[in-house]
């Protein structure tokens, strides 16, 4: 046998032996004779269950384990844990129900699922009276009485003239003095309570917005909020709008431009007609003195060649347009250019809103600005600031809690972040929402952790902490990084 074949056969035998050795541990292990001979130890049954429980049959009795101790019967529906290869399973299998949360862990709703409706709801309607008036309805949908605090914000420059029984009106001192009306109510189960307010404003004829919210008994956490705007009596447009100067009215500017163009066309036509009349011949062309009119012919020296003048004729003077025509056309063109430039510039300047902050062209949508109680919509959310309450925090800080309504106006769930919600101070400085204080105000719930469900609405408090005694002048709320957001003026 050649040497190469002997080597191949020896290598094949060696590999085959390694395969047999690798397969030996996977074979089932035989039970030792000592384990089979050891007596089984049965756990004693409870005394109360001994007389009634039937004796287990041989077919249903649990098999003894490798240690000789009978394993207790598994619960119905329980799944036995698989044992590792070559290792015998010991002990009992304890069933665990996944649907039951572990102790200390609360069940959370699915991400994007709408939250349950609050037990107390609020609706506000404006009264059709000559003076601003509102009707507030507070409904308790629970089966037990609820104590609540109802607050209605009063806009700047207004005062109360009539309040429902139990209401207490307060004013905040300052140049833009605002106020609120507070009711402490105990709502019966499945009942609706109606409250009425009437206001007097210093500037009649303007729209007045007065939102209202129902809070918990301590007045910190809102159940629900609503808002309404009272529209004053119709004022003639001539009194509301300032008289526009004549030179800024589009109709007058257009008519002036048309007249100037017509005058320019008439002047150009008259000038061309006069030029043609002057260019037409009026008779025989005069010849210069002492020069024969014709220098050719058979009698002329040089034969009967082509006739040519004996001397050059007098050159005609080039005619030019009159000065008045040139000046008139220039004036018309200049007036048209100036009128167009002035009209365009005034329209662009009047469209500039000096109250808006500079925005980036990369933002989606247009930024809107409003007051407390006015719904403002951006790309994905509709924000409504119902109330802003500022108090002194421990130390030198100042803490402002804003009651904000967030409505998702898109057919998909949307996320928002606390770092994008800002409070602007005087001078342009700003602070973001205080995450810890906001979570504390929401009873430990992170309102930014879960997305807002499609077509759903939330009413929640946002807390801003400022260093010093400054009060925010504006709140900026937005749904995303590239959203233009909304701005709310804080009185």
PDB file of C-alpha atoms in Angstrom, residues 69-350:
ATOM      1  CA  UNK A  69     -37.840  13.628  46.620  1.00  0.00           C
ATOM      2  CA  UNK A  70     -41.143  13.841  44.843  1.00  0.00           C
ATOM      3  CA  UNK A  71     -41.634  17.185  43.065  1.00  0.00           C
ATOM      4  CA  UNK A  72     -44.990  18.860  43.746  1.00  0.00           C
ATOM      5  CA  UNK A  73     -47.536  18.863  40.982  1.00  0.00           C
ATOM      6  CA  UNK A  74     -47.255  21.868  38.667  1.00  0.00           C
ATOM      7  CA  UNK A  75     -50.079  24.357  38.447  1.00  0.00           C
ATOM      8  CA  UNK A  76     -52.474  23.992  35.536  1.00  0.00           C
ATOM      9  CA  UNK A  77     -51.181  25.808  32.483  1.00  0.00           C
ATOM     10  CA  UNK A  78     -47.661  26.161  33.918  1.00  0.00           C
ATOM     11  CA  UNK A  79     -44.736  25.526  31.608  1.00  0.00           C
ATOM     12  CA  UNK A  80     -41.833  23.422  32.840  1.00  0.00           C
ATOM     13  CA  UNK A  81     -38.442  25.047  32.499  1.00  0.00           C
ATOM     14  CA  UNK A  82     -36.148  23.098  30.160  1.00  0.00           C
ATOM     15  CA  UNK A  83     -33.070  21.563  31.742  1.00  0.00           C
ATOM     16  CA  UNK A  84     -29.597  21.822  30.326  1.00  0.00           C
ATOM     17  CA  UNK A  85     -28.326  18.836  28.335  1.00  0.00           C
ATOM     18  CA  UNK A  86     -26.914  16.180  30.623  1.00  0.00           C
ATOM     19  CA  UNK A  87     -28.188  17.861  33.814  1.00  0.00           C
ATOM     20  CA  UNK A  88     -31.230  16.607  35.692  1.00  0.00           C
ATOM     21  CA  UNK A  89     -33.904  19.141  36.645  1.00  0.00           C
ATOM     22  CA  UNK A  90     -34.549  19.677  40.352  1.00  0.00           C
ATOM     23  CA  UNK A  91     -37.209  21.540  42.328  1.00  0.00           C
ATOM     24  CA  UNK A  92     -40.673  22.738  41.319  1.00  0.00           C
ATOM     25  CA  UNK A  93     -41.683  25.100  38.529  1.00  0.00           C
ATOM     26  CA  UNK A  94     -43.339  28.317  39.846  1.00  0.00           C
ATOM     27  CA  UNK A  95     -45.831  29.825  37.383  1.00  0.00           C
ATOM     28  CA  UNK A  96     -45.550  33.595  36.748  1.00  0.00           C
ATOM     29  CA  UNK A  97     -48.407  35.516  35.166  1.00  0.00           C
ATOM     30  CA  UNK A  98     -46.984  38.233  32.823  1.00  0.00           C
ATOM     31  CA  UNK A  99     -50.176  40.312  32.956  1.00  0.00           C
ATOM     32  CA  UNK A 100     -49.752  41.068  36.663  1.00  0.00           C
ATOM     33  CA  UNK A 101     -47.231  43.909  37.296  1.00  0.00           C
ATOM     34  CA  UNK A 102     -44.536  43.411  39.868  1.00  0.00           C
ATOM     35  CA  UNK A 103     -45.073  44.947  43.325  1.00  0.00           C
ATOM     36  CA  UNK A 104     -44.405  48.673  43.301  1.00  0.00           C
ATOM     37  CA  UNK A 105     -44.691  48.968  39.505  1.00  0.00           C
ATOM     38  CA  UNK A 106     -47.727  50.751  38.136  1.00  0.00           C
ATOM     39  CA  UNK A 107     -49.298  49.758  34.875  1.00  0.00           C
ATOM     40  CA  UNK A 108     -48.665  52.295  32.106  1.00  0.00           C
ATOM     41  CA  UNK A 109     -50.760  52.958  29.048  1.00  0.00           C
ATOM     42  CA  UNK A 110     -49.560  52.020  25.604  1.00  0.00           C
ATOM     43  CA  UNK A 111     -47.452  54.705  23.922  1.00  0.00           C
ATOM     44  CA  UNK A 112     -49.669  57.036  21.946  1.00  0.00           C
ATOM     45  CA  UNK A 113     -52.911  55.797  23.511  1.00  0.00           C
ATOM     46  CA  UNK A 114     -55.360  58.565  24.495  1.00  0.00           C
ATOM     47  CA  UNK A 115     -55.496  59.199  28.218  1.00  0.00           C
ATOM     48  CA  UNK A 116     -58.808  58.756  30.040  1.00  0.00           C
ATOM     49  CA  UNK A 117     -61.083  61.756  30.291  1.00  0.00           C
ATOM     50  CA  UNK A 118     -60.881  63.728  33.560  1.00  0.00           C
ATOM     51  CA  UNK A 119     -63.772  63.379  36.011  1.00  0.00           C
ATOM     52  CA  UNK A 120     -64.414  67.141  35.887  1.00  0.00           C
ATOM     53  CA  UNK A 121     -64.901  68.990  32.592  1.00  0.00           C
ATOM     54  CA  UNK A 122     -65.303  72.716  31.922  1.00  0.00           C
ATOM     55  CA  UNK A 123     -67.014  74.654  29.130  1.00  0.00           C
ATOM     56  CA  UNK A 124     -67.141  78.447  28.683  1.00  0.00           C
ATOM     57  CA  UNK A 125     -69.466  80.435  26.431  1.00  0.00           C
ATOM     58  CA  UNK A 126     -69.595  84.169  25.806  1.00  0.00           C
ATOM     59  CA  UNK A 127     -72.851  85.945  26.590  1.00  0.00           C
ATOM     60  CA  UNK A 128     -74.577  87.991  23.916  1.00  0.00           C
ATOM     61  CA  UNK A 129     -74.731  91.136  26.060  1.00  0.00           C
ATOM     62  CA  UNK A 130     -73.511  94.680  25.349  1.00  0.00           C
ATOM     63  CA  UNK A 131     -70.859  94.241  28.056  1.00  0.00           C
ATOM     64  CA  UNK A 132     -68.481  91.272  28.252  1.00  0.00           C
ATOM     65  CA  UNK A 133     -70.140  88.322  29.989  1.00  0.00           C
ATOM     66  CA  UNK A 134     -69.388  84.612  30.322  1.00  0.00           C
ATOM     67  CA  UNK A 135     -71.171  81.457  31.444  1.00  0.00           C
ATOM     68  CA  UNK A 136     -69.032  78.653  32.905  1.00  0.00           C
ATOM     69  CA  UNK A 137     -70.379  75.102  33.196  1.00  0.00           C
ATOM     70  CA  UNK A 138     -68.522  72.650  35.443  1.00  0.00           C
ATOM     71  CA  UNK A 139     -69.623  69.025  35.077  1.00  0.00           C
ATOM     72  CA  UNK A 140     -68.771  66.208  37.486  1.00  0.00           C
ATOM     73  CA  UNK A 141     -68.890  62.875  35.665  1.00  0.00           C
ATOM     74  CA  UNK A 142     -67.831  60.808  38.693  1.00  0.00           C
ATOM     75  CA  UNK A 143     -70.129  58.807  40.945  1.00  0.00           C
ATOM     76  CA  UNK A 144     -68.868  60.594  44.070  1.00  0.00           C
ATOM     77  CA  UNK A 145     -68.799  64.280  45.046  1.00  0.00           C
ATOM     78  CA  UNK A 146     -65.611  66.174  44.156  1.00  0.00           C
ATOM     79  CA  UNK A 147     -64.206  69.329  45.690  1.00  0.00           C
ATOM     80  CA  UNK A 148     -62.719  71.643  43.098  1.00  0.00           C
ATOM     81  CA  UNK A 149     -61.380  75.171  42.686  1.00  0.00           C
ATOM     82  CA  UNK A 150     -62.561  77.077  39.610  1.00  0.00           C
ATOM     83  CA  UNK A 151     -60.530  80.067  38.430  1.00  0.00           C
ATOM     84  CA  UNK A 152     -61.336  82.481  35.620  1.00  0.00           C
ATOM     85  CA  UNK A 153     -58.586  84.780  34.350  1.00  0.00           C
ATOM     86  CA  UNK A 154     -59.454  88.435  33.787  1.00  0.00           C
ATOM     87  CA  UNK A 155     -57.649  90.257  30.965  1.00  0.00           C
ATOM     88  CA  UNK A 156     -55.725  93.464  31.507  1.00  0.00           C
ATOM     89  CA  UNK A 157     -57.847  96.590  31.729  1.00  0.00           C
ATOM     90  CA  UNK A 158     -61.002  94.801  32.885  1.00  0.00           C
ATOM     91  CA  UNK A 159     -62.916  94.581  36.150  1.00  0.00           C
ATOM     92  CA  UNK A 160     -65.837  92.516  37.395  1.00  0.00           C
ATOM     93  CA  UNK A 161     -69.320  93.989  37.640  1.00  0.00           C
ATOM     94  CA  UNK A 162     -71.242  90.811  38.563  1.00  0.00           C
ATOM     95  CA  UNK A 163     -70.091  87.422  39.865  1.00  0.00           C
ATOM     96  CA  UNK A 164     -72.065  84.306  40.783  1.00  0.00           C
ATOM     97  CA  UNK A 165     -72.614  83.549  44.451  1.00  0.00           C
ATOM     98  CA  UNK A 166     -69.470  82.306  46.117  1.00  0.00           C
ATOM     99  CA  UNK A 167     -67.070  83.926  43.667  1.00  0.00           C
ATOM    100  CA  UNK A 168     -64.213  86.091  44.911  1.00  0.00           C
ATOM    101  CA  UNK A 169     -62.477  88.560  42.583  1.00  0.00           C
ATOM    102  CA  UNK A 170     -58.840  89.538  43.145  1.00  0.00           C
ATOM    103  CA  UNK A 171     -56.541  91.953  41.319  1.00  0.00           C
ATOM    104  CA  UNK A 172     -52.798  91.813  40.731  1.00  0.00           C
ATOM    105  CA  UNK A 173     -51.123  95.211  41.199  1.00  0.00           C
ATOM    106  CA  UNK A 174     -49.017  96.478  38.341  1.00  0.00           C
ATOM    107  CA  UNK A 175     -49.108  98.538  35.140  1.00  0.00           C
ATOM    108  CA  UNK A 176     -50.845  95.708  33.266  1.00  0.00           C
ATOM    109  CA  UNK A 177     -53.018  94.751  36.199  1.00  0.00           C
ATOM    110  CA  UNK A 178     -54.810  91.459  35.700  1.00  0.00           C
ATOM    111  CA  UNK A 179     -57.044  89.509  38.033  1.00  0.00           C
ATOM    112  CA  UNK A 180     -59.030  86.359  38.513  1.00  0.00           C
ATOM    113  CA  UNK A 181     -62.306  85.140  39.949  1.00  0.00           C
ATOM    114  CA  UNK A 182     -62.133  82.089  42.250  1.00  0.00           C
ATOM    115  CA  UNK A 183     -64.870  79.686  43.366  1.00  0.00           C
ATOM    116  CA  UNK A 184     -64.492  76.895  45.936  1.00  0.00           C
ATOM    117  CA  UNK A 185     -67.084  74.284  44.932  1.00  0.00           C
ATOM    118  CA  UNK A 186     -68.234  70.855  46.024  1.00  0.00           C
ATOM    119  CA  UNK A 187     -69.659  69.201  42.936  1.00  0.00           C
ATOM    120  CA  UNK A 188     -72.342  66.563  43.557  1.00  0.00           C
ATOM    121  CA  UNK A 189     -72.057  63.272  41.710  1.00  0.00           C
ATOM    122  CA  UNK A 190     -73.215  63.375  38.092  1.00  0.00           C
ATOM    123  CA  UNK A 191     -74.074  67.075  38.254  1.00  0.00           C
ATOM    124  CA  UNK A 192     -73.416  70.315  36.377  1.00  0.00           C
ATOM    125  CA  UNK A 193     -72.789  73.653  38.100  1.00  0.00           C
ATOM    126  CA  UNK A 194     -73.252  76.951  36.237  1.00  0.00           C
ATOM    127  CA  UNK A 195     -71.275  80.117  37.034  1.00  0.00           C
ATOM    128  CA  UNK A 196     -71.737  83.584  35.521  1.00  0.00           C
ATOM    129  CA  UNK A 197     -69.457  86.618  35.345  1.00  0.00           C
ATOM    130  CA  UNK A 198     -69.828  90.087  33.850  1.00  0.00           C
ATOM    131  CA  UNK A 199     -66.915  92.422  33.117  1.00  0.00           C
ATOM    132  CA  UNK A 200     -66.325  96.067  32.368  1.00  0.00           C
ATOM    133  CA  UNK A 201     -63.472  97.049  30.063  1.00  0.00           C
ATOM    134  CA  UNK A 202     -61.696 100.360  29.617  1.00  0.00           C
ATOM    135  CA  UNK A 203     -61.544 100.035  25.813  1.00  0.00           C
ATOM    136  CA  UNK A 204     -65.066  99.253  24.583  1.00  0.00           C
ATOM    137  CA  UNK A 205     -65.582  97.529  21.277  1.00  0.00           C
ATOM    138  CA  UNK A 206     -62.567  95.206  21.422  1.00  0.00           C
ATOM    139  CA  UNK A 207     -62.575  91.435  21.804  1.00  0.00           C
ATOM    140  CA  UNK A 208     -62.130  90.129  25.367  1.00  0.00           C
ATOM    141  CA  UNK A 209     -60.877  86.594  26.122  1.00  0.00           C
ATOM    142  CA  UNK A 210     -61.356  85.108  29.605  1.00  0.00           C
ATOM    143  CA  UNK A 211     -60.353  81.434  30.091  1.00  0.00           C
ATOM    144  CA  UNK A 212     -61.487  79.315  33.045  1.00  0.00           C
ATOM    145  CA  UNK A 213     -60.031  76.165  34.641  1.00  0.00           C
ATOM    146  CA  UNK A 214     -61.149  73.636  37.246  1.00  0.00           C
ATOM    147  CA  UNK A 215     -58.374  72.520  39.612  1.00  0.00           C
ATOM    148  CA  UNK A 216     -58.126  69.966  42.367  1.00  0.00           C
ATOM    149  CA  UNK A 217     -59.119  70.946  45.890  1.00  0.00           C
ATOM    150  CA  UNK A 218     -55.644  72.337  46.634  1.00  0.00           C
ATOM    151  CA  UNK A 219     -55.752  74.426  43.444  1.00  0.00           C
ATOM    152  CA  UNK A 220     -52.523  73.077  41.919  1.00  0.00           C
ATOM    153  CA  UNK A 221     -53.388  70.410  39.347  1.00  0.00           C
ATOM    154  CA  UNK A 222     -55.924  71.179  36.612  1.00  0.00           C
ATOM    155  CA  UNK A 223     -58.787  68.887  35.731  1.00  0.00           C
ATOM    156  CA  UNK A 224     -59.860  70.712  32.597  1.00  0.00           C
ATOM    157  CA  UNK A 225     -59.825  74.199  31.048  1.00  0.00           C
ATOM    158  CA  UNK A 226     -61.826  76.077  28.448  1.00  0.00           C
ATOM    159  CA  UNK A 227     -61.835  79.538  26.916  1.00  0.00           C
ATOM    160  CA  UNK A 228     -64.208  81.908  25.127  1.00  0.00           C
ATOM    161  CA  UNK A 229     -63.867  85.293  23.424  1.00  0.00           C
ATOM    162  CA  UNK A 230     -66.536  87.967  23.714  1.00  0.00           C
ATOM    163  CA  UNK A 231     -66.864  90.061  20.556  1.00  0.00           C
ATOM    164  CA  UNK A 232     -67.923  93.662  20.946  1.00  0.00           C
ATOM    165  CA  UNK A 233     -70.558  95.440  18.891  1.00  0.00           C
ATOM    166  CA  UNK A 234     -69.702  96.026  15.253  1.00  0.00           C
ATOM    167  CA  UNK A 235     -67.728  99.205  14.695  1.00  0.00           C
ATOM    168  CA  UNK A 236     -67.768 100.885  11.253  1.00  0.00           C
ATOM    169  CA  UNK A 237     -64.719 100.031   9.226  1.00  0.00           C
ATOM    170  CA  UNK A 238     -63.996 103.714   8.606  1.00  0.00           C
ATOM    171  CA  UNK A 239     -63.598 104.235  12.358  1.00  0.00           C
ATOM    172  CA  UNK A 240     -61.553 101.123  12.975  1.00  0.00           C
ATOM    173  CA  UNK A 241     -59.125 101.523  10.100  1.00  0.00           C
ATOM    174  CA  UNK A 242     -57.069 104.639   9.783  1.00  0.00           C
ATOM    175  CA  UNK A 243     -57.537 106.708   6.644  1.00  0.00           C
ATOM    176  CA  UNK A 244     -54.978 105.626   4.054  1.00  0.00           C
ATOM    177  CA  UNK A 245     -53.184 108.487   2.285  1.00  0.00           C
ATOM    178  CA  UNK A 246     -54.205 109.029  -1.308  1.00  0.00           C
ATOM    179  CA  UNK A 247     -50.720 108.384  -2.635  1.00  0.00           C
ATOM    180  CA  UNK A 248     -50.760 104.949  -0.956  1.00  0.00           C
ATOM    181  CA  UNK A 249     -54.095 103.762  -2.312  1.00  0.00           C
ATOM    182  CA  UNK A 250     -53.610 101.148  -5.020  1.00  0.00           C
ATOM    183  CA  UNK A 251     -56.473 102.414  -7.179  1.00  0.00           C
ATOM    184  CA  UNK A 252     -55.159 105.979  -7.295  1.00  0.00           C
ATOM    185  CA  UNK A 253     -51.614 104.828  -7.999  1.00  0.00           C
ATOM    186  CA  UNK A 254     -52.795 102.594 -10.834  1.00  0.00           C
ATOM    187  CA  UNK A 255     -54.899 105.388 -12.374  1.00  0.00           C
ATOM    188  CA  UNK A 256     -51.973 107.818 -12.177  1.00  0.00           C
ATOM    189  CA  UNK A 257     -49.672 105.338 -13.869  1.00  0.00           C
ATOM    190  CA  UNK A 258     -52.183 104.739 -16.693  1.00  0.00           C
ATOM    191  CA  UNK A 259     -52.596 108.494 -17.294  1.00  0.00           C
ATOM    192  CA  UNK A 260     -48.843 108.993 -17.417  1.00  0.00           C
ATOM    193  CA  UNK A 261     -48.456 106.168 -19.904  1.00  0.00           C
ATOM    194  CA  UNK A 262     -51.207 107.609 -22.116  1.00  0.00           C
ATOM    195  CA  UNK A 263     -49.613 111.063 -22.041  1.00  0.00           C
ATOM    196  CA  UNK A 264     -46.253 109.549 -22.926  1.00  0.00           C
ATOM    197  CA  UNK A 265     -47.747 107.676 -25.871  1.00  0.00           C
ATOM    198  CA  UNK A 266     -49.552 110.817 -27.116  1.00  0.00           C
ATOM    199  CA  UNK A 267     -46.366 112.887 -26.871  1.00  0.00           C
ATOM    200  CA  UNK A 268     -44.332 110.297 -28.763  1.00  0.00           C
ATOM    201  CA  UNK A 269     -46.965 110.081 -31.518  1.00  0.00           C
ATOM    202  CA  UNK A 270     -47.110 113.888 -31.916  1.00  0.00           C
ATOM    203  CA  UNK A 271     -43.326 114.161 -32.086  1.00  0.00           C
ATOM    204  CA  UNK A 272     -43.035 111.472 -34.785  1.00  0.00           C
ATOM    205  CA  UNK A 273     -45.770 113.108 -36.859  1.00  0.00           C
ATOM    206  CA  UNK A 274     -44.101 116.512 -36.704  1.00  0.00           C
ATOM    207  CA  UNK A 275     -40.804 114.955 -37.751  1.00  0.00           C
ATOM    208  CA  UNK A 276     -42.377 113.300 -40.786  1.00  0.00           C
ATOM    209  CA  UNK A 277     -43.968 116.564 -41.917  1.00  0.00           C
ATOM    210  CA  UNK A 278     -40.652 118.359 -41.798  1.00  0.00           C
ATOM    211  CA  UNK A 279     -38.940 115.603 -43.798  1.00  0.00           C
ATOM    212  CA  UNK A 280     -41.414 115.773 -46.759  1.00  0.00           C
ATOM    213  CA  UNK A 281     -40.112 117.796 -49.906  1.00  0.00           C
ATOM    214  CA  UNK A 282     -42.011 121.031 -50.726  1.00  0.00           C
ATOM    215  CA  UNK A 283     -40.751 121.683 -54.376  1.00  0.00           C
ATOM    216  CA  UNK A 284     -37.577 121.886 -56.575  1.00  0.00           C
ATOM    217  CA  UNK A 285     -34.334 121.483 -54.823  1.00  0.00           C
ATOM    218  CA  UNK A 286     -32.469 124.805 -54.912  1.00  0.00           C
ATOM    219  CA  UNK A 287     -29.038 124.857 -56.509  1.00  0.00           C
ATOM    220  CA  UNK A 288     -26.023 126.782 -55.446  1.00  0.00           C
ATOM    221  CA  UNK A 289     -25.281 130.056 -57.248  1.00  0.00           C
ATOM    222  CA  UNK A 290     -22.906 129.730 -60.255  1.00  0.00           C
ATOM    223  CA  UNK A 291     -23.179 125.922 -60.400  1.00  0.00           C
ATOM    224  CA  UNK A 292     -24.942 124.379 -63.410  1.00  0.00           C
ATOM    225  CA  UNK A 293     -27.786 122.100 -62.463  1.00  0.00           C
ATOM    226  CA  UNK A 294     -26.576 119.321 -64.803  1.00  0.00           C
ATOM    227  CA  UNK A 295     -23.012 118.544 -65.730  1.00  0.00           C
ATOM    228  CA  UNK A 296     -23.492 115.482 -67.945  1.00  0.00           C
ATOM    229  CA  UNK A 297     -24.792 114.776 -71.466  1.00  0.00           C
ATOM    230  CA  UNK A 298     -23.299 114.449 -74.925  1.00  0.00           C
ATOM    231  CA  UNK A 299     -22.013 118.025 -74.966  1.00  0.00           C
ATOM    232  CA  UNK A 300     -20.223 117.686 -71.670  1.00  0.00           C
ATOM    233  CA  UNK A 301     -16.518 117.088 -71.717  1.00  0.00           C
ATOM    234  CA  UNK A 302     -15.691 113.476 -71.250  1.00  0.00           C
ATOM    235  CA  UNK A 303     -18.422 111.950 -73.422  1.00  0.00           C
ATOM    236  CA  UNK A 304     -21.748 110.537 -72.468  1.00  0.00           C
ATOM    237  CA  UNK A 305     -20.722 108.903 -69.223  1.00  0.00           C
ATOM    238  CA  UNK A 306     -22.628 108.829 -66.008  1.00  0.00           C
ATOM    239  CA  UNK A 307     -23.769 112.295 -64.985  1.00  0.00           C
ATOM    240  CA  UNK A 308     -22.269 113.720 -61.893  1.00  0.00           C
ATOM    241  CA  UNK A 309     -22.578 117.061 -60.202  1.00  0.00           C
ATOM    242  CA  UNK A 310     -20.000 119.602 -60.992  1.00  0.00           C
ATOM    243  CA  UNK A 311     -19.716 120.532 -57.330  1.00  0.00           C
ATOM    244  CA  UNK A 312     -20.923 118.869 -54.048  1.00  0.00           C
ATOM    245  CA  UNK A 313     -24.386 119.954 -52.997  1.00  0.00           C
ATOM    246  CA  UNK A 314     -25.232 121.537 -49.678  1.00  0.00           C
ATOM    247  CA  UNK A 315     -25.526 119.011 -46.790  1.00  0.00           C
ATOM    248  CA  UNK A 316     -28.852 118.946 -44.912  1.00  0.00           C
ATOM    249  CA  UNK A 317     -28.937 119.618 -41.141  1.00  0.00           C
ATOM    250  CA  UNK A 318     -29.824 116.596 -38.929  1.00  0.00           C
ATOM    251  CA  UNK A 319     -33.092 117.153 -37.188  1.00  0.00           C
ATOM    252  CA  UNK A 320     -33.392 116.517 -33.457  1.00  0.00           C
ATOM    253  CA  UNK A 321     -36.501 116.012 -31.298  1.00  0.00           C
ATOM    254  CA  UNK A 322     -37.662 119.064 -29.430  1.00  0.00           C
ATOM    255  CA  UNK A 323     -36.421 119.589 -25.923  1.00  0.00           C
ATOM    256  CA  UNK A 324     -39.887 119.670 -24.414  1.00  0.00           C
ATOM    257  CA  UNK A 325     -40.608 116.162 -25.737  1.00  0.00           C
ATOM    258  CA  UNK A 326     -37.406 114.749 -24.255  1.00  0.00           C
ATOM    259  CA  UNK A 327     -38.043 116.391 -20.906  1.00  0.00           C
ATOM    260  CA  UNK A 328     -41.665 115.209 -20.862  1.00  0.00           C
ATOM    261  CA  UNK A 329     -40.798 111.593 -21.579  1.00  0.00           C
ATOM    262  CA  UNK A 330     -38.056 111.620 -18.940  1.00  0.00           C
ATOM    263  CA  UNK A 331     -40.419 113.068 -16.352  1.00  0.00           C
ATOM    264  CA  UNK A 332     -43.083 110.460 -17.133  1.00  0.00           C
ATOM    265  CA  UNK A 333     -40.629 107.556 -16.888  1.00  0.00           C
ATOM    266  CA  UNK A 334     -39.145 108.907 -13.661  1.00  0.00           C
ATOM    267  CA  UNK A 335     -42.582 109.376 -12.124  1.00  0.00           C
ATOM    268  CA  UNK A 336     -43.592 105.827 -13.062  1.00  0.00           C
ATOM    269  CA  UNK A 337     -40.430 104.339 -11.553  1.00  0.00           C
ATOM    270  CA  UNK A 338     -40.737 106.373  -8.349  1.00  0.00           C
ATOM    271  CA  UNK A 339     -44.422 105.511  -7.942  1.00  0.00           C
ATOM    272  CA  UNK A 340     -43.774 101.792  -8.372  1.00  0.00           C
ATOM    273  CA  UNK A 341     -40.874 101.850  -5.914  1.00  0.00           C
ATOM    274  CA  UNK A 342     -42.846 103.783  -3.280  1.00  0.00           C
ATOM    275  CA  UNK A 343     -45.856 101.500  -3.612  1.00  0.00           C
ATOM    276  CA  UNK A 344     -43.765  98.331  -3.266  1.00  0.00           C
ATOM    277  CA  UNK A 345     -41.754  99.691  -0.337  1.00  0.00           C
ATOM    278  CA  UNK A 346     -44.805 100.846   1.612  1.00  0.00           C
ATOM    279  CA  UNK A 347     -46.543  97.496   1.138  1.00  0.00           C
ATOM    280  CA  UNK A 348     -43.490  95.584   2.375  1.00  0.00           C
ATOM    281  CA  UNK A 349     -42.927  97.893   5.339  1.00  0.00           C
ATOM    282  CA  UNK A 350     -46.552  97.705   6.421  1.00  0.00           C
TER     283      UNK A 350
END
